[in-house]
Short mmCIF file of C-alpha atoms and ligand atoms in Angstrom, two decimals:
data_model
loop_
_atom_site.label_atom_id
_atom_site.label_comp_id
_atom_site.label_asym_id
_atom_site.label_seq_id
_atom_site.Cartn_x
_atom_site.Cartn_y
_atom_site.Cartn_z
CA UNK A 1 -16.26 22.34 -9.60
CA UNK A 2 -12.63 22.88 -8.96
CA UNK A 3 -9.88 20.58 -8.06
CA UNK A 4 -6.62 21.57 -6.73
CA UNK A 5 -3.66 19.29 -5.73
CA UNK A 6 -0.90 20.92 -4.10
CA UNK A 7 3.03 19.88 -3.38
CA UNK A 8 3.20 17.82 -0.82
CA UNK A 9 5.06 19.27 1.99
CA UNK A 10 5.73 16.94 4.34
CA UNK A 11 9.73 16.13 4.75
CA UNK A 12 10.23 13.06 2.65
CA UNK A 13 7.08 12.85 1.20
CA UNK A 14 7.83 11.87 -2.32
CA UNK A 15 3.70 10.85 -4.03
CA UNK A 16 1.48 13.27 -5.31
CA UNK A 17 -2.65 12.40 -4.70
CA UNK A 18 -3.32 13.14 -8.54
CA UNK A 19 -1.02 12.24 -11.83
CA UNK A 20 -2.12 13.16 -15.39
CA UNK A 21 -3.68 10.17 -16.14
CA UNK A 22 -5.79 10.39 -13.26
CA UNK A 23 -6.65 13.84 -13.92
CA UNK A 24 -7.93 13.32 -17.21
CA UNK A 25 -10.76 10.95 -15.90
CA UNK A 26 -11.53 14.00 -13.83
CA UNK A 27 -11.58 16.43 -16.37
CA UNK A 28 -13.73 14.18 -18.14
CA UNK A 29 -16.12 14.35 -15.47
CA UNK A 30 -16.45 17.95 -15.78
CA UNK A 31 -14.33 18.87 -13.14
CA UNK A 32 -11.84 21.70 -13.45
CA UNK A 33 -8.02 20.56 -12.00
CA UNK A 34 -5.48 22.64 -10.96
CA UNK A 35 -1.81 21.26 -9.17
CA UNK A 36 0.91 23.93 -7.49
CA UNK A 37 3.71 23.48 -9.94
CA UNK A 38 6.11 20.72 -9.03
CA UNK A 39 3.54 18.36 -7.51
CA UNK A 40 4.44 15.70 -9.44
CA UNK A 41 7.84 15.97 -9.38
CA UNK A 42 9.14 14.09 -7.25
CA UNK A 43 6.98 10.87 -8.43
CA UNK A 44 8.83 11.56 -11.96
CA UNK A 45 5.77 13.77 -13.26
CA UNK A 46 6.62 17.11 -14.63
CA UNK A 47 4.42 19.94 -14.86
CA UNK A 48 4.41 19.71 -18.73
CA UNK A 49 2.69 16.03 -18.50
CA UNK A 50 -0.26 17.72 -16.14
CA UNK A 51 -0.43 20.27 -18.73
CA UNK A 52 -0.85 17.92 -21.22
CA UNK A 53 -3.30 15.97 -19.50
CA UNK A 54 -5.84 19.64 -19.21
CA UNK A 55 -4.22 20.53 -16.14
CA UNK A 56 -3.80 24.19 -15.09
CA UNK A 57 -0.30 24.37 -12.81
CA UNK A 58 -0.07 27.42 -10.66
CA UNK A 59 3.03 28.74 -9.43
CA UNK A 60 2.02 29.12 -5.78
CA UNK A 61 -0.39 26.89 -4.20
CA UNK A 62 -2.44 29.82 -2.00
CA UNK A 63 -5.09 31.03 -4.57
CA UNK A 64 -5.54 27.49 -6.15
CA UNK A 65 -6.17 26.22 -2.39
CA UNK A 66 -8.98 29.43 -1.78
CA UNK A 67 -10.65 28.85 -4.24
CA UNK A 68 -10.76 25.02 -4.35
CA UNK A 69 -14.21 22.91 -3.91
CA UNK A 70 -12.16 19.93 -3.18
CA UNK A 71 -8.60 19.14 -2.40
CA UNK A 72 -6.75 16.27 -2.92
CA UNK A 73 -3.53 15.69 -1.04
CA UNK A 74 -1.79 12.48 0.12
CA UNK A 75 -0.45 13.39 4.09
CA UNK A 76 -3.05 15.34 6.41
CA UNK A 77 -2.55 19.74 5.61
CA UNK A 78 -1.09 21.81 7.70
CA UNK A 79 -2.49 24.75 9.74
CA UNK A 80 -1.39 26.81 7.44
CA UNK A 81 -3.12 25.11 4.52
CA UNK A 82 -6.30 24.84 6.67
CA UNK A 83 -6.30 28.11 6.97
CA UNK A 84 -6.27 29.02 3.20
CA UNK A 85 -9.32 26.77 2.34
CA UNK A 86 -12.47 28.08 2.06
CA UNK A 87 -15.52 27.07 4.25
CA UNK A 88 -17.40 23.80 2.73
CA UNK A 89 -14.61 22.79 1.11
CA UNK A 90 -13.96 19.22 0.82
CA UNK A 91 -10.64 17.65 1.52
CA UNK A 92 -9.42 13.88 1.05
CA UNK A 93 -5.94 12.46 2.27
CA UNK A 94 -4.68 10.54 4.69
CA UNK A 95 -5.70 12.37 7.93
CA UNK A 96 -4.54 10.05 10.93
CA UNK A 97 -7.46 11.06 12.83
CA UNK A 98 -5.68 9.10 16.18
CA UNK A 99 -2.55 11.07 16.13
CA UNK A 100 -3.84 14.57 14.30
CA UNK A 101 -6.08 15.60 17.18
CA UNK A 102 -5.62 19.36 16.14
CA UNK A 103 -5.60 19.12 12.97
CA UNK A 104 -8.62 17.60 12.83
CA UNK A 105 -10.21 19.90 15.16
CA UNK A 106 -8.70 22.89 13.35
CA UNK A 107 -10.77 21.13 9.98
CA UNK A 108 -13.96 21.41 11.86
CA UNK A 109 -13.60 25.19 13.10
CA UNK A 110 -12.67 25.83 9.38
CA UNK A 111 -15.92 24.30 8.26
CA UNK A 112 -14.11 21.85 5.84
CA UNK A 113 -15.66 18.62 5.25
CA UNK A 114 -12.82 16.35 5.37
CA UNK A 115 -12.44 12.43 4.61
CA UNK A 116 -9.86 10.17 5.40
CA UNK A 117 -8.99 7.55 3.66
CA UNK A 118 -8.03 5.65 6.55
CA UNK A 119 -11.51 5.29 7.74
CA UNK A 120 -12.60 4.23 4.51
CA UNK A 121 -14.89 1.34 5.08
CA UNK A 122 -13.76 -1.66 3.62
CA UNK A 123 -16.85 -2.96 1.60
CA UNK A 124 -16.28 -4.02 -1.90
CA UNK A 125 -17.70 -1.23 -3.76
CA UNK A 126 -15.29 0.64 -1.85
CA UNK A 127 -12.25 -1.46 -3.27
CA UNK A 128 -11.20 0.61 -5.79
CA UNK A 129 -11.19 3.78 -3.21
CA UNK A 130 -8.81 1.92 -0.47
CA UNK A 131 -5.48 3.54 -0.22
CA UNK A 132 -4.70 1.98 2.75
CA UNK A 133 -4.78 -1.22 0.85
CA UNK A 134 -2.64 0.15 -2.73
CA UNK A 135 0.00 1.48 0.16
CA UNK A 136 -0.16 -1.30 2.24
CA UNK A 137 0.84 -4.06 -0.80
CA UNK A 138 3.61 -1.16 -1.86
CA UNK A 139 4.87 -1.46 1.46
CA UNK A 140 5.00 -4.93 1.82
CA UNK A 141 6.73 -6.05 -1.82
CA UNK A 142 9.62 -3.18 -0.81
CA UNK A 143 9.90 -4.67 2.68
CA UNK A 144 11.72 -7.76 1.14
CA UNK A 145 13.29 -6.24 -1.15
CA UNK A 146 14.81 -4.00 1.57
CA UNK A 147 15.39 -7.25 3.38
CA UNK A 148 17.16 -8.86 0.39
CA UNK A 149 19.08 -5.97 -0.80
CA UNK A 150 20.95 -5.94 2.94
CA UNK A 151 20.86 -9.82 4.13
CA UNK A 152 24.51 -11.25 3.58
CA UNK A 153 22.62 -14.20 1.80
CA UNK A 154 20.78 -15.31 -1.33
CA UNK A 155 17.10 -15.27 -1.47
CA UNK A 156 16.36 -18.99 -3.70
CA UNK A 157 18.15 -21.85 -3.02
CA UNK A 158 21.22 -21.76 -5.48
CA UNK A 159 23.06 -24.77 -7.42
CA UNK A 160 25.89 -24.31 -8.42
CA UNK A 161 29.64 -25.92 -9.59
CA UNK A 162 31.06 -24.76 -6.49
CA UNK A 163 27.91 -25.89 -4.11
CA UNK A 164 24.48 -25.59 -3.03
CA UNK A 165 23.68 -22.91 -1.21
CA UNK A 166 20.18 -23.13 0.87
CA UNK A 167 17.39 -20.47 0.47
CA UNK A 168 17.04 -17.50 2.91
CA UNK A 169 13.71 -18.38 5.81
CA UNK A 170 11.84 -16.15 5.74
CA UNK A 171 9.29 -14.76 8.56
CA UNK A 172 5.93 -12.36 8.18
CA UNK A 173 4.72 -11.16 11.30
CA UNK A 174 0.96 -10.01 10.23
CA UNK A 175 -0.63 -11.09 7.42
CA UNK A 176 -2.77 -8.34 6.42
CA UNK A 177 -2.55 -6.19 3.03
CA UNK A 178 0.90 -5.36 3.50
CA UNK A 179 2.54 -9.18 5.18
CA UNK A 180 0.62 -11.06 2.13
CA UNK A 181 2.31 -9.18 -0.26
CA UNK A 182 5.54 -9.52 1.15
CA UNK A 183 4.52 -13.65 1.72
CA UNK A 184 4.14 -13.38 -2.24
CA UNK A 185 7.08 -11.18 -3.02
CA UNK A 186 9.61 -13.56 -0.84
CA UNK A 187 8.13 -16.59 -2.56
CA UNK A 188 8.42 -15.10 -6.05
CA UNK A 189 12.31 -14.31 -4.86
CA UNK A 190 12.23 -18.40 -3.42
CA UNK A 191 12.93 -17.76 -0.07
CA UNK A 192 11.40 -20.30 2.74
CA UNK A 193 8.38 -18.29 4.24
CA UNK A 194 6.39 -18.78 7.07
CA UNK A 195 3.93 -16.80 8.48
CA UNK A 196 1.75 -15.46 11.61
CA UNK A 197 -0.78 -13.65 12.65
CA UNK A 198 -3.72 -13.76 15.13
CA UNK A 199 -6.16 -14.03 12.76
CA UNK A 200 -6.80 -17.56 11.78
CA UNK A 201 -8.63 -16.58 8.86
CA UNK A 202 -5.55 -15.52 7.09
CA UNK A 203 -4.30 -19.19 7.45
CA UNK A 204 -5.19 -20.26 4.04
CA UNK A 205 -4.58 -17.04 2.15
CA UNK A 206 -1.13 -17.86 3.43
CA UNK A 207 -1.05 -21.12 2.36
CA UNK A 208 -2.38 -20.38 -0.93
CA UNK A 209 0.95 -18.33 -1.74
CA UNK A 210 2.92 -20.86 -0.87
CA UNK A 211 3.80 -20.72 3.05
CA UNK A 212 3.63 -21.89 5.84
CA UNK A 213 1.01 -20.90 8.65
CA UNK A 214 2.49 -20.95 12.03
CA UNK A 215 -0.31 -21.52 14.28
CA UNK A 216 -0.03 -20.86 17.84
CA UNK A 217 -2.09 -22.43 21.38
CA UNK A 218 -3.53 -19.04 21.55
CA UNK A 219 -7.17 -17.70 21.21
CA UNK A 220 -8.00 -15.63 17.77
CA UNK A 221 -7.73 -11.84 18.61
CA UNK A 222 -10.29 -11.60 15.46
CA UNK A 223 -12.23 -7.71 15.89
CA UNK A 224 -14.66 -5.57 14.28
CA UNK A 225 -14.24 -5.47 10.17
CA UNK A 226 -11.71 -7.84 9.56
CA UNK A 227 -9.54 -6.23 11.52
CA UNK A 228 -7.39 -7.50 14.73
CA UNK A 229 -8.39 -6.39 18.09
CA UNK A 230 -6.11 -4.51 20.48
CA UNK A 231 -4.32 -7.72 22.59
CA UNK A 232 -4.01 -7.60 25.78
CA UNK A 233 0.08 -7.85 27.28
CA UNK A 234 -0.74 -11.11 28.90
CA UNK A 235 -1.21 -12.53 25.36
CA UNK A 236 1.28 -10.45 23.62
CA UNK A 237 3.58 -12.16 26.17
CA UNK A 238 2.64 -15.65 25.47
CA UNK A 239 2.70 -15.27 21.88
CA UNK A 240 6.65 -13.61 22.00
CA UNK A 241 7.44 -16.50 23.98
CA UNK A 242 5.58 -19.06 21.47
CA UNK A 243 6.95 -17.27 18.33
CA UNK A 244 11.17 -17.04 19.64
CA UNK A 245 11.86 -20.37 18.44
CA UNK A 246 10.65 -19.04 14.91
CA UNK A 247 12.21 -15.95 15.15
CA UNK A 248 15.80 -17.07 15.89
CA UNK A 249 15.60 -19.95 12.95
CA UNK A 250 14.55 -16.72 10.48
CA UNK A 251 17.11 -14.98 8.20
CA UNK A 252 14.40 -12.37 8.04
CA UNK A 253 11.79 -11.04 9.76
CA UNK A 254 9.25 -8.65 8.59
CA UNK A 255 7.21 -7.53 10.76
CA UNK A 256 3.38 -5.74 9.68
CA UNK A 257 1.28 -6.22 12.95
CA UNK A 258 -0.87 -3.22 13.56
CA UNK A 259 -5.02 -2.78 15.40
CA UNK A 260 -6.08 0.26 13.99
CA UNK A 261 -5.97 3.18 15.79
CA UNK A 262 -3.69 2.02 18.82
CA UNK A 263 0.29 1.42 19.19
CA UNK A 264 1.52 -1.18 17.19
CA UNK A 265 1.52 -4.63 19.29
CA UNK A 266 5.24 -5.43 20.95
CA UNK A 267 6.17 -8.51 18.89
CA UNK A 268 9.77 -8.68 18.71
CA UNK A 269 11.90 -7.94 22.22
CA UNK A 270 15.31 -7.08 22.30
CA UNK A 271 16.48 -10.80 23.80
CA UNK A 272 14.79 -12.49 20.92
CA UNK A 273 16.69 -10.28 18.38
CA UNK A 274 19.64 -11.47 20.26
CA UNK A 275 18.66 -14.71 19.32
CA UNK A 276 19.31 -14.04 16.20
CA UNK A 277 22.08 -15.23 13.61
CA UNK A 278 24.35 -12.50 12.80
CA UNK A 279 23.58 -11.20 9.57
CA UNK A 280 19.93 -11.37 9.86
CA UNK A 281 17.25 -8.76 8.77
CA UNK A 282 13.80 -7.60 10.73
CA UNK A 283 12.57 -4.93 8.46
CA UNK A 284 9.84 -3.63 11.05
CA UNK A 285 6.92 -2.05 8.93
CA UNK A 286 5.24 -0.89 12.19
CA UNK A 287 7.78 1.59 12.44
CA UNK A 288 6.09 4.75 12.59
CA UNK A 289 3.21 3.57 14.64
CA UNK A 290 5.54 2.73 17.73
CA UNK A 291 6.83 -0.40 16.02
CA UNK A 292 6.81 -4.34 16.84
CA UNK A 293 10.30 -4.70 17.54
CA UNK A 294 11.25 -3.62 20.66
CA UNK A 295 14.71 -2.08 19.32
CA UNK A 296 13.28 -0.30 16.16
CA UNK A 297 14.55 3.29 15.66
CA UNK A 298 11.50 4.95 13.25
CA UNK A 299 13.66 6.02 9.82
CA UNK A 300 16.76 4.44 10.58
CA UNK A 301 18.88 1.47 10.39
CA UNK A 302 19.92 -0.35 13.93
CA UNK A 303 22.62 -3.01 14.26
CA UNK A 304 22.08 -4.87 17.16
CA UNK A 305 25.15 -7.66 17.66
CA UNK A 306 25.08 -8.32 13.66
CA UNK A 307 21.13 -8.28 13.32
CA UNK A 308 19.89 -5.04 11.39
CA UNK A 309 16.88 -3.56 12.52
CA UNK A 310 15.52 -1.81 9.44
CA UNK A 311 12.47 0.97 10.71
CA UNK A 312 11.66 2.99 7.56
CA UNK A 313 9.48 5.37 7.66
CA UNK A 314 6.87 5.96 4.95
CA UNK A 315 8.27 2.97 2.71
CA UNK A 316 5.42 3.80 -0.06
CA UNK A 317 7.19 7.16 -0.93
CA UNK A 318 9.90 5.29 -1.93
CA UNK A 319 8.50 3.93 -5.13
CA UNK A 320 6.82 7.17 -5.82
CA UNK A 321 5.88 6.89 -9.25
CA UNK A 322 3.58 3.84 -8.96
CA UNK A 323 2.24 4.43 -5.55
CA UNK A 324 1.11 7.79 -6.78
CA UNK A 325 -0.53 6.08 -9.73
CA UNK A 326 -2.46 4.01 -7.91
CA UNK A 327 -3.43 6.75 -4.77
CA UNK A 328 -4.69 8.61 -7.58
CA UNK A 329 -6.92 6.40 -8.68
CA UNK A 330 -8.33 5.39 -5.33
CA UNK A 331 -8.88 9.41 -4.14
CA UNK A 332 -10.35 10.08 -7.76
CA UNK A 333 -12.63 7.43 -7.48
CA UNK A 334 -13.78 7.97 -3.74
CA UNK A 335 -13.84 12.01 -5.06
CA UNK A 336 -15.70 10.71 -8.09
CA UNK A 337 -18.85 9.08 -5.70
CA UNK A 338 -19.77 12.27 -4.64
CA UNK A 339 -19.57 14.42 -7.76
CA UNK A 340 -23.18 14.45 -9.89
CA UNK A 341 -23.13 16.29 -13.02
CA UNK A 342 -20.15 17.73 -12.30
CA UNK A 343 -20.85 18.96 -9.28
CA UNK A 344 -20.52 18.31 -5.70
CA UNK A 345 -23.35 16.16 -3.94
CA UNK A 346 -22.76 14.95 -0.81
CA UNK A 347 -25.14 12.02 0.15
CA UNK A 348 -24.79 10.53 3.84
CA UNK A 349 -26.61 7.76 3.67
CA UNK A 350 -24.09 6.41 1.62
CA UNK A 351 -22.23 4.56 3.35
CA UNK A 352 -18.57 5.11 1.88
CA UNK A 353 -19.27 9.14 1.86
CA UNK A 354 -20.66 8.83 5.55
CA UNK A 355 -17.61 6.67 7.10
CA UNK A 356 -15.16 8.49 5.85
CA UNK A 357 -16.34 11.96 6.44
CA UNK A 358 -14.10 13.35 9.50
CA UNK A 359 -15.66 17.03 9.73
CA UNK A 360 -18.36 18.82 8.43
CA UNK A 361 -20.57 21.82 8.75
CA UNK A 362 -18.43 22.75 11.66
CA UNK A 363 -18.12 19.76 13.82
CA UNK A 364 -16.49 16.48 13.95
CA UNK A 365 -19.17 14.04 12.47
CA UNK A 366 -17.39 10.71 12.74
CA UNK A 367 -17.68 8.41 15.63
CA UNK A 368 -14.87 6.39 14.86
CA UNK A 369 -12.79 9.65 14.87
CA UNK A 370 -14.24 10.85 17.77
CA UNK A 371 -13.05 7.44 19.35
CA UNK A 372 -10.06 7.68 18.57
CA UNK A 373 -9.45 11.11 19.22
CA UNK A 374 -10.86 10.42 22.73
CA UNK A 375 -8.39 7.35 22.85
CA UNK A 376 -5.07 9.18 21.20
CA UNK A 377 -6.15 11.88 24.58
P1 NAD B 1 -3.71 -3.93 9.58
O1 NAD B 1 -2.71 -3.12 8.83
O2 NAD B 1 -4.59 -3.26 10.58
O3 NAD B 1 -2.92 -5.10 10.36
C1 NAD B 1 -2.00 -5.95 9.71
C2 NAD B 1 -2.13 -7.34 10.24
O4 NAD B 1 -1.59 -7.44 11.56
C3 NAD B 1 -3.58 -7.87 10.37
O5 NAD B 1 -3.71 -9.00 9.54
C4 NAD B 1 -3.72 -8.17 11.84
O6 NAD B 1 -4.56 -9.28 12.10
C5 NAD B 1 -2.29 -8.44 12.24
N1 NAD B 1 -2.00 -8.40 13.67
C6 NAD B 1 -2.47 -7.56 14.63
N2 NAD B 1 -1.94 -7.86 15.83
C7 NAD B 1 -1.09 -8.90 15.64
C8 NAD B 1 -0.23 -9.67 16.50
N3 NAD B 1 -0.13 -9.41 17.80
N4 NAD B 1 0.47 -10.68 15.96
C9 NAD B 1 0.39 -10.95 14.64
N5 NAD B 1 -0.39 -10.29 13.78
C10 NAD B 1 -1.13 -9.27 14.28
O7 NAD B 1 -4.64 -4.75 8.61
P2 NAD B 1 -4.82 -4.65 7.03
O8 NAD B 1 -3.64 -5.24 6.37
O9 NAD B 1 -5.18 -3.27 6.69
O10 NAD B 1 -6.06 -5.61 6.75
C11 NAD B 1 -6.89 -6.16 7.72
C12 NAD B 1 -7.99 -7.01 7.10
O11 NAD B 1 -8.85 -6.25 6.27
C13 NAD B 1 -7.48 -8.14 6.24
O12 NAD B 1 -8.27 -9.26 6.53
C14 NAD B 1 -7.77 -7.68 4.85
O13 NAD B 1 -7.91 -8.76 3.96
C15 NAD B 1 -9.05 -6.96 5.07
N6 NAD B 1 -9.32 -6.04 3.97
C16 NAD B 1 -10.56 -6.05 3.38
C17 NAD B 1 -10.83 -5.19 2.32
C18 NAD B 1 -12.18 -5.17 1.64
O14 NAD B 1 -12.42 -4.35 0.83
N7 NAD B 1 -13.08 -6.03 1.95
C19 NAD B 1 -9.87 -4.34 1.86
C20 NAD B 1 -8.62 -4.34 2.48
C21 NAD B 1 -8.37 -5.19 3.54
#
């Protein structure tokens, strides 16, 4: 069975979906691996290390890609890499099935079977496969350090000969993957943190690392999965008029608030930045998915009166090294679930292969994708 990783190509895109390590544990499974020469560069892993590792690197991605049996990538191909793959074979990377309408479609005409990784279900045994999750707590740790690196204040409070200075307040909007590791990472850095999000369930996971849970008069917006459901704007409302008192005490806000599949919920409007101290932070993590602060510009920096709006788009790229490490590991090991003997076996009543599978034999098999497909349209 053959494995090919090629560069990604996406502007920007700095991971790679397999490193040497990773590939080994592959090879050791009987696969064959092949990456396009310079995969890995960008995440600080040279062609010589895949080498190393067993790796065959190919100068130009095309043949690798045609004569693949499963490809590993970290964004969702283009049509032009679509197009080189040959029918039946498998593909895993992030796929964005509610925003990548044709590409998706264009997966099924090619008769790929695709899975993607951000319908994943989230079961246990699937832990070790969930990217969203390794990206997610990437995201969240460099949010406040983003936050830290530009507020015009210390993070802990500070003693010293000449005062005391008091630490920064800190507020996480969401308190999912990505908002618990930033809870943690502000903590560690001894900021004040306190912390929302609609799911009460989160409260003492919050509380655990050492926050504060803000909890609001409103009804739980608790879904399918774990997962939030998609608010209506009458409660959006309430809750922006609930949390502006918070808000406008914060230093910094990060803000992680996403229901999978829609636009990001509107939690931050442009009056309650206002409200803000100048000198403040909102690093808004929703960014790319229409963002939760009304005044976010996705991949770039907005000052607004003093207040920086900080809307950076794919923040996991930016620690490349590790969050390829760790992508690796969770493709490998959802890649490594279907491989028997070395050899592809694809087994749909399992129920990790089965929700994640986009396309195959032609058609788009997954209901969720279909969904959202039908919602995105
Ligand atoms: P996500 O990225 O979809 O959303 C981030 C957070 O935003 C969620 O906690 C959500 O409740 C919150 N949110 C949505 N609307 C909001 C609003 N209006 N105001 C404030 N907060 C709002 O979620 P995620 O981080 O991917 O994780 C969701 C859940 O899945 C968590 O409970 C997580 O622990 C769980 N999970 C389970 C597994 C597993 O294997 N069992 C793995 C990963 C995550």
């Amino acid at each position: 069975m053959k494995v090919a990783v090629p560069k990604e190509s996406e502007p920007g895109e700095k991971r790679v979906a397999l490193v040497p390590d990773t590939a080994k544990t592959l090879i050791a499974a009987g696969l064959e691996v092949s990456v396009e020469h310079d995969a890995g560069t960008s995440a600080y892993l040279a062609d010589e290390a895949y080498e190393k590792a067993g790796v065959k690197v190919e100068d130009r991605a095309g043949t690798m890609l045609h004569y693949a049996d499963a490809v590993l990538k970290v964004q969702a191909p283009r049509e032009s890499e679509i197009s080189l793959l040959k029918k039946g074979a498998v593909l895993i990377s992030f796929l964005q099935p509610a925003t990548q309408g044709d590409i998706v479609r264009s997966l099924a005409q090619h008769g790929i079977t695709s899975f993607s990784l951000e319908l994943l279900p989230r079961i246990s045994r699937a832990q070790s496969m969930d990217a969203l999750s390794s990206q997610a707590s990437a995201s969240g740790y460099k949010a406040v350090l983003m936050a830290a690196d530009r507020l015009g204040k210390f993070f802990p409070m500070m003693m010293t000969a000449a005062g005391t200075v008091a630490p920064a307040r800190v507020l996480v909007m969401g308190a999912g993957v990505a908002g618990l590791q930033a809870i943690a990472t502000a903590r560690r850095l001894g900021a004040v943190v306190s912390a929302y999000d609609v799911r009460p369930a989160v409260k003492e996971e919050v509380q655990s690392l050492g926050a504060t849970f803000i909890e609001l008069p409103l009804e739980t917006q608790e879904g399918e999965g774990g997962y939030a459901r998609e608010q209506s704007e009458e409660f959006l409302s309430k809750q922006r008029e609930l949390i502006g008192e918070h808000v406008a005490k914060s230093d910094v806000v990060i803000t992680t608030a996403a229901v999978p599949g829609r636009r990001a919920p509107l939690l931050v409007t442009k009056d309650m930045v206002k409200g803000m101290r100048p000198g403040s932070v909102i690093v808004d993590l929703a960014a790319e998915t229409g963002g939760n602060v009304e005044l976010t510009q996705a991949g770039k920096d907005v000052d607004v009166g003093g207040v920086t709006i900080l809307g950076t788009r794919n923040v996991p790229s930016t620690m490349a090294l590790h969050t390829s490490q760790l992508y690796a590991r969770n493709v490998a090991n959802l890649l490594l679930n279907m491989v028997k003997n070395g050899a592809l076996h694809l087994d749909f009543s399992d129920e990790i292969t089965k929700g994640s599978c986009v396309t195959h034999g032609g058609e788009i098999v997954s209901d969720r994708a279909k969904q959202l497909l039908g919602a995105a349209s």
